């Protein structure tokens, strides 16, 4: 298994909703990442987990809450989002935080 | 000056053409250079990575790094319509980007016409 999977593919939510994005990999990678990508822009790093511990939070608003339940899973909990949070949310993983990153297909989020 | 500069295009070429995609950078500490391909509405896919200066070839793709000029290139030979995508360069002082801090270019949108 050489891929990163993300669910759901698409998500529409209101500003008062609570939802979660899920990311999974079975490559034995110990570093996992969340990125946000707006249209025609490169990915922007949000969070880095290394060995299931949060190692980087790039000053992301608290309405985004990451969770790493185990070495294969990464969640991003969403609450009280704003319309400007609409974007493609990408998960990536790497063997360690110093190895090449492999991206999942992303979750396209629309906040109404 | 941004750390990584990449012409966003769009770049349109006929099928079979040789495509040259480029990035320039300012941080001389960058040693690891990657090219990702991103199809519309999909996640980035790692195409190639290189360390320091030199060339690396993989099928129709060649990655070239010139550290003295702080310039990297990706060449695509015999381009195909399926190569139509956005190509992102990324770089880091460390292999893969220590602590996740890959520095991305803006991406170049390529269209290969049949």
GROMACS .gro file of C-alpha atoms in nm:
model
  226
    1UNK     CA    1   0.000   0.000   0.000
    2UNK     CA    2   0.174   0.316  -0.120
    3UNK     CA    3  -0.089   0.580  -0.090
    4UNK     CA    4  -0.239   0.835   0.141
    5UNK     CA    5  -0.619   0.828   0.152
    6UNK     CA    6  -0.848   1.108   0.261
    7UNK     CA    7  -1.218   1.116   0.338
    8UNK     CA    8  -1.451   1.268   0.253
    9UNK     CA    9  -1.362   1.382  -0.100
   10UNK     CA   10  -1.600   1.676  -0.074
   11UNK     CA   11  -1.760   1.848   0.224
   12UNK     CA   12  -2.010   2.130   0.248
   13UNK     CA   13  -2.073   2.274   0.592
   14UNK     CA   14  -2.237   2.570   0.756
   15UNK     CA   15  -2.053   2.808   0.985
   16UNK     CA   16  -2.207   2.652   1.295
   17UNK     CA   17  -2.138   2.290   1.201
   18UNK     CA   18  -1.879   2.056   1.346
   19UNK     CA   19  -1.716   1.815   1.104
   20UNK     CA   20  -1.396   1.612   1.077
   21UNK     CA   21  -1.157   1.529   0.795
   22UNK     CA   22  -0.977   1.198   0.800
   23UNK     CA   23  -0.643   1.091   0.660
   24UNK     CA   24  -0.494   0.741   0.660
   25UNK     CA   25  -0.170   0.582   0.545
   26UNK     CA   26  -0.035   0.229   0.585
   27UNK     CA   27   0.320   0.290   0.466
   28UNK     CA   28   0.469   0.294   0.815
   29UNK     CA   29   0.529   0.667   0.790
   30UNK     CA   30   0.579   0.840   1.124
   31UNK     CA   31   0.529   1.200   1.013
   32UNK     CA   32   0.194   1.333   0.893
   33UNK     CA   33   0.095   1.678   0.778
   34UNK     CA   34  -0.209   1.894   0.710
   35UNK     CA   35  -0.192   2.155   0.435
   36UNK     CA   36  -0.446   2.406   0.308
   37UNK     CA   37  -0.450   2.495  -0.060
   38UNK     CA   38  -0.651   2.778  -0.211
   39UNK     CA   39  -0.716   2.794  -0.586
   40UNK     CA   40  -0.408   2.871  -0.796
   41UNK     CA   41  -0.187   2.882  -0.487
   42UNK     CA   42   0.070   2.635  -0.354
   43UNK     CA   43  -0.009   2.426  -0.045
   44UNK     CA   44   0.034   2.606   0.288
   45UNK     CA   45   0.151   2.401   0.585
   46UNK     CA   46  -0.088   2.394   0.882
   47UNK     CA   47   0.026   2.119   1.119
   48UNK     CA   48   0.300   1.856   1.146
   49UNK     CA   49   0.282   1.542   1.358
   50UNK     CA   50   0.599   1.349   1.422
   51UNK     CA   51   0.571   1.013   1.600
   52UNK     CA   52   0.210   1.101   1.689
   53UNK     CA   53   0.307   1.423   1.863
   54UNK     CA   54   0.222   1.768   1.731
   55UNK     CA   55   0.554   1.927   1.638
   56UNK     CA   56   0.445   2.225   1.430
   57UNK     CA   57   0.136   2.445   1.440
   58UNK     CA   58   0.176   2.722   1.185
   59UNK     CA   59  -0.035   2.971   1.383
   60UNK     CA   60  -0.355   2.808   1.267
   61UNK     CA   61  -0.681   2.942   1.421
   62UNK     CA   62  -0.826   2.726   1.697
   63UNK     CA   63  -1.134   2.648   1.487
   64UNK     CA   64  -0.903   2.387   1.328
   65UNK     CA   65  -0.807   2.113   1.572
   66UNK     CA   66  -0.577   1.829   1.463
   67UNK     CA   67  -0.564   1.486   1.620
   68UNK     CA   68  -0.335   1.190   1.563
   69UNK     CA   69  -0.498   0.883   1.728
   70UNK     CA   70  -0.227   0.646   1.603
   71UNK     CA   71   0.063   0.634   1.360
   72UNK     CA   72  -0.165   0.560   1.061
   73UNK     CA   73  -0.442   0.809   1.121
   74UNK     CA   74  -0.467   1.186   1.121
   75UNK     CA   75  -0.785   1.383   1.177
   76UNK     CA   76  -0.867   1.748   1.139
   77UNK     CA   77  -1.166   1.862   1.344
   78UNK     CA   78  -1.350   2.165   1.215
   79UNK     CA   79  -1.579   2.393   1.415
   80UNK     CA   80  -1.726   2.738   1.351
   81UNK     CA   81  -1.544   2.780   1.021
   82UNK     CA   82  -1.566   3.089   0.805
   83UNK     CA   83  -1.640   3.106   0.430
   84UNK     CA   84  -1.275   3.204   0.369
   85UNK     CA   85  -1.174   2.864   0.507
   86UNK     CA   86  -1.314   2.704   0.191
   87UNK     CA   87  -1.019   2.531   0.024
   88UNK     CA   88  -0.863   2.198  -0.065
   89UNK     CA   89  -0.728   2.036   0.253
   90UNK     CA   90  -0.436   1.807   0.183
   91UNK     CA   91  -0.286   1.543   0.404
   92UNK     CA   92   0.071   1.423   0.348
   93UNK     CA   93   0.296   1.169   0.513
   94UNK     CA   94   0.665   1.087   0.515
   95UNK     CA   95   0.880   0.817   0.669
   96UNK     CA   96   1.011   1.068   0.919
   97UNK     CA   97   0.984   1.446   0.924
   98UNK     CA   98   1.303   1.461   0.721
   99UNK     CA   99   1.191   1.238   0.436
  100UNK     CA  100   1.004   1.307   0.112
  101UNK     CA  101   0.637   1.387   0.158
  102UNK     CA  102   0.360   1.202  -0.023
  103UNK     CA  103   0.024   1.373  -0.059
  104UNK     CA  104  -0.330   1.242  -0.048
  105UNK     CA  105  -0.597   1.350  -0.298
  106UNK     CA  106  -0.739   1.613  -0.064
  107UNK     CA  107  -1.080   1.704   0.074
  108UNK     CA  108  -1.250   1.992  -0.103
  109UNK     CA  109  -1.426   2.195   0.165
  110UNK     CA  110  -1.693   2.455   0.107
  111UNK     CA  111  -1.810   2.665   0.402
  112UNK     CA  112  -2.141   2.840   0.351
  113UNK     CA  113   1.199   3.890  -0.276
  114UNK     CA  114   1.013   3.563  -0.234
  115UNK     CA  115   1.220   3.259  -0.140
  116UNK     CA  116   1.105   3.063  -0.447
  117UNK     CA  117   0.992   3.217  -0.775
  118UNK     CA  118   0.803   3.020  -1.035
  119UNK     CA  119   0.625   3.157  -1.341
  120UNK     CA  120   0.257   3.058  -1.303
  121UNK     CA  121   0.202   3.043  -1.679
  122UNK     CA  122  -0.022   2.922  -1.828
  123UNK     CA  123   0.212   2.744  -2.067
  124UNK     CA  124   0.056   2.587  -2.375
  125UNK     CA  125   0.253   2.355  -2.604
  126UNK     CA  126   0.168   2.112  -2.886
  127UNK     CA  127   0.185   1.739  -2.826
  128UNK     CA  128   0.538   1.606  -2.870
  129UNK     CA  129   0.709   1.931  -2.770
  130UNK     CA  130   0.988   1.954  -2.516
  131UNK     CA  131   0.868   2.143  -2.210
  132UNK     CA  132   1.096   2.340  -1.981
  133UNK     CA  133   0.969   2.440  -1.637
  134UNK     CA  134   1.183   2.650  -1.406
  135UNK     CA  135   1.217   2.788  -1.055
  136UNK     CA  136   1.465   3.030  -0.905
  137UNK     CA  137   1.539   3.062  -0.536
  138UNK     CA  138   1.725   3.291  -0.305
  139UNK     CA  139   1.816   3.073  -0.004
  140UNK     CA  140   2.158   2.919  -0.062
  141UNK     CA  141   2.089   2.668   0.219
  142UNK     CA  142   1.843   2.476  -0.001
  143UNK     CA  143   1.990   2.140  -0.091
  144UNK     CA  144   1.689   1.923  -0.171
  145UNK     CA  145   1.470   1.999  -0.467
  146UNK     CA  146   1.144   1.837  -0.563
  147UNK     CA  147   0.895   1.857  -0.845
  148UNK     CA  148   0.531   1.775  -0.782
  149UNK     CA  149   0.260   1.735  -1.047
  150UNK     CA  150  -0.092   1.833  -0.952
  151UNK     CA  151  -0.390   1.753  -1.170
  152UNK     CA  152  -0.696   1.970  -1.137
  153UNK     CA  153  -0.878   1.909  -0.808
  154UNK     CA  154  -0.628   1.642  -0.698
  155UNK     CA  155  -0.342   1.628  -0.448
  156UNK     CA  156   0.021   1.689  -0.554
  157UNK     CA  157   0.206   1.381  -0.679
  158UNK     CA  158   0.582   1.360  -0.627
  159UNK     CA  159   0.753   1.338  -0.966
  160UNK     CA  160   1.121   1.376  -0.890
  161UNK     CA  161   1.362   1.485  -0.623
  162UNK     CA  162   1.727   1.577  -0.650
  163UNK     CA  163   2.001   1.658  -0.408
  164UNK     CA  164   2.243   1.944  -0.465
  165UNK     CA  165   2.355   2.021  -0.820
  166UNK     CA  166   2.328   1.792  -1.120
  167UNK     CA  167   2.079   1.611  -1.339
  168UNK     CA  168   1.840   1.328  -1.271
  169UNK     CA  169   1.645   1.146  -1.539
  170UNK     CA  170   1.333   0.932  -1.510
  171UNK     CA  171   1.169   0.831  -1.836
  172UNK     CA  172   1.056   1.142  -2.018
  173UNK     CA  173   1.139   1.366  -1.722
  174UNK     CA  174   1.473   1.526  -1.641
  175UNK     CA  175   1.534   1.740  -1.334
  176UNK     CA  176   1.829   1.976  -1.334
  177UNK     CA  177   1.974   2.178  -1.047
  178UNK     CA  178   2.226   2.460  -1.083
  179UNK     CA  179   2.308   2.571  -0.731
  180UNK     CA  180   2.558   2.832  -0.849
  181UNK     CA  181   2.275   3.011  -1.031
  182UNK     CA  182   2.007   2.911  -0.777
  183UNK     CA  183   1.802   2.774  -1.063
  184UNK     CA  184   1.619   2.444  -1.108
  185UNK     CA  185   1.447   2.301  -1.413
  186UNK     CA  186   1.218   2.018  -1.509
  187UNK     CA  187   1.226   1.904  -1.871
  188UNK     CA  188   0.950   1.692  -2.021
  189UNK     CA  189   1.033   1.522  -2.351
  190UNK     CA  190   0.770   1.411  -2.602
  191UNK     CA  191   0.498   1.586  -2.402
  192UNK     CA  192   0.154   1.425  -2.397
  193UNK     CA  193  -0.194   1.566  -2.330
  194UNK     CA  194  -0.189   1.361  -2.008
  195UNK     CA  195   0.100   1.582  -1.888
  196UNK     CA  196  -0.144   1.875  -1.867
  197UNK     CA  197  -0.134   1.973  -1.501
  198UNK     CA  198   0.015   2.225  -1.263
  199UNK     CA  199   0.381   2.161  -1.180
  200UNK     CA  200   0.504   2.275  -0.840
  201UNK     CA  201   0.866   2.303  -0.745
  202UNK     CA  202   0.952   2.259  -0.378
  203UNK     CA  203   1.276   2.282  -0.190
  204UNK     CA  204   1.428   2.259   0.154
  205UNK     CA  205   1.757   2.270   0.335
  206UNK     CA  206   1.685   1.913   0.442
  207UNK     CA  207   1.577   1.595   0.266
  208UNK     CA  208   1.197   1.608   0.239
  209UNK     CA  209   1.178   1.929   0.435
  210UNK     CA  210   1.279   1.915   0.798
  211UNK     CA  211   0.976   1.955   1.022
  212UNK     CA  212   0.761   1.983   0.714
  213UNK     CA  213   0.890   2.317   0.593
  214UNK     CA  214   0.893   2.252   0.224
  215UNK     CA  215   0.904   2.581   0.040
  216UNK     CA  216   0.680   2.565  -0.265
  217UNK     CA  217   0.679   2.770  -0.581
  218UNK     CA  218   0.342   2.901  -0.700
  219UNK     CA  219   0.318   2.630  -0.964
  220UNK     CA  220   0.317   2.648  -1.345
  221UNK     CA  221   0.002   2.543  -1.525
  222UNK     CA  222   0.089   2.339  -1.834
  223UNK     CA  223  -0.147   2.253  -2.117
  224UNK     CA  224  -0.039   2.007  -2.388
  225UNK     CA  225  -0.263   2.030  -2.694
  226UNK     CA  226  -0.324   1.722  -2.912
   0.00000   0.00000   0.00000
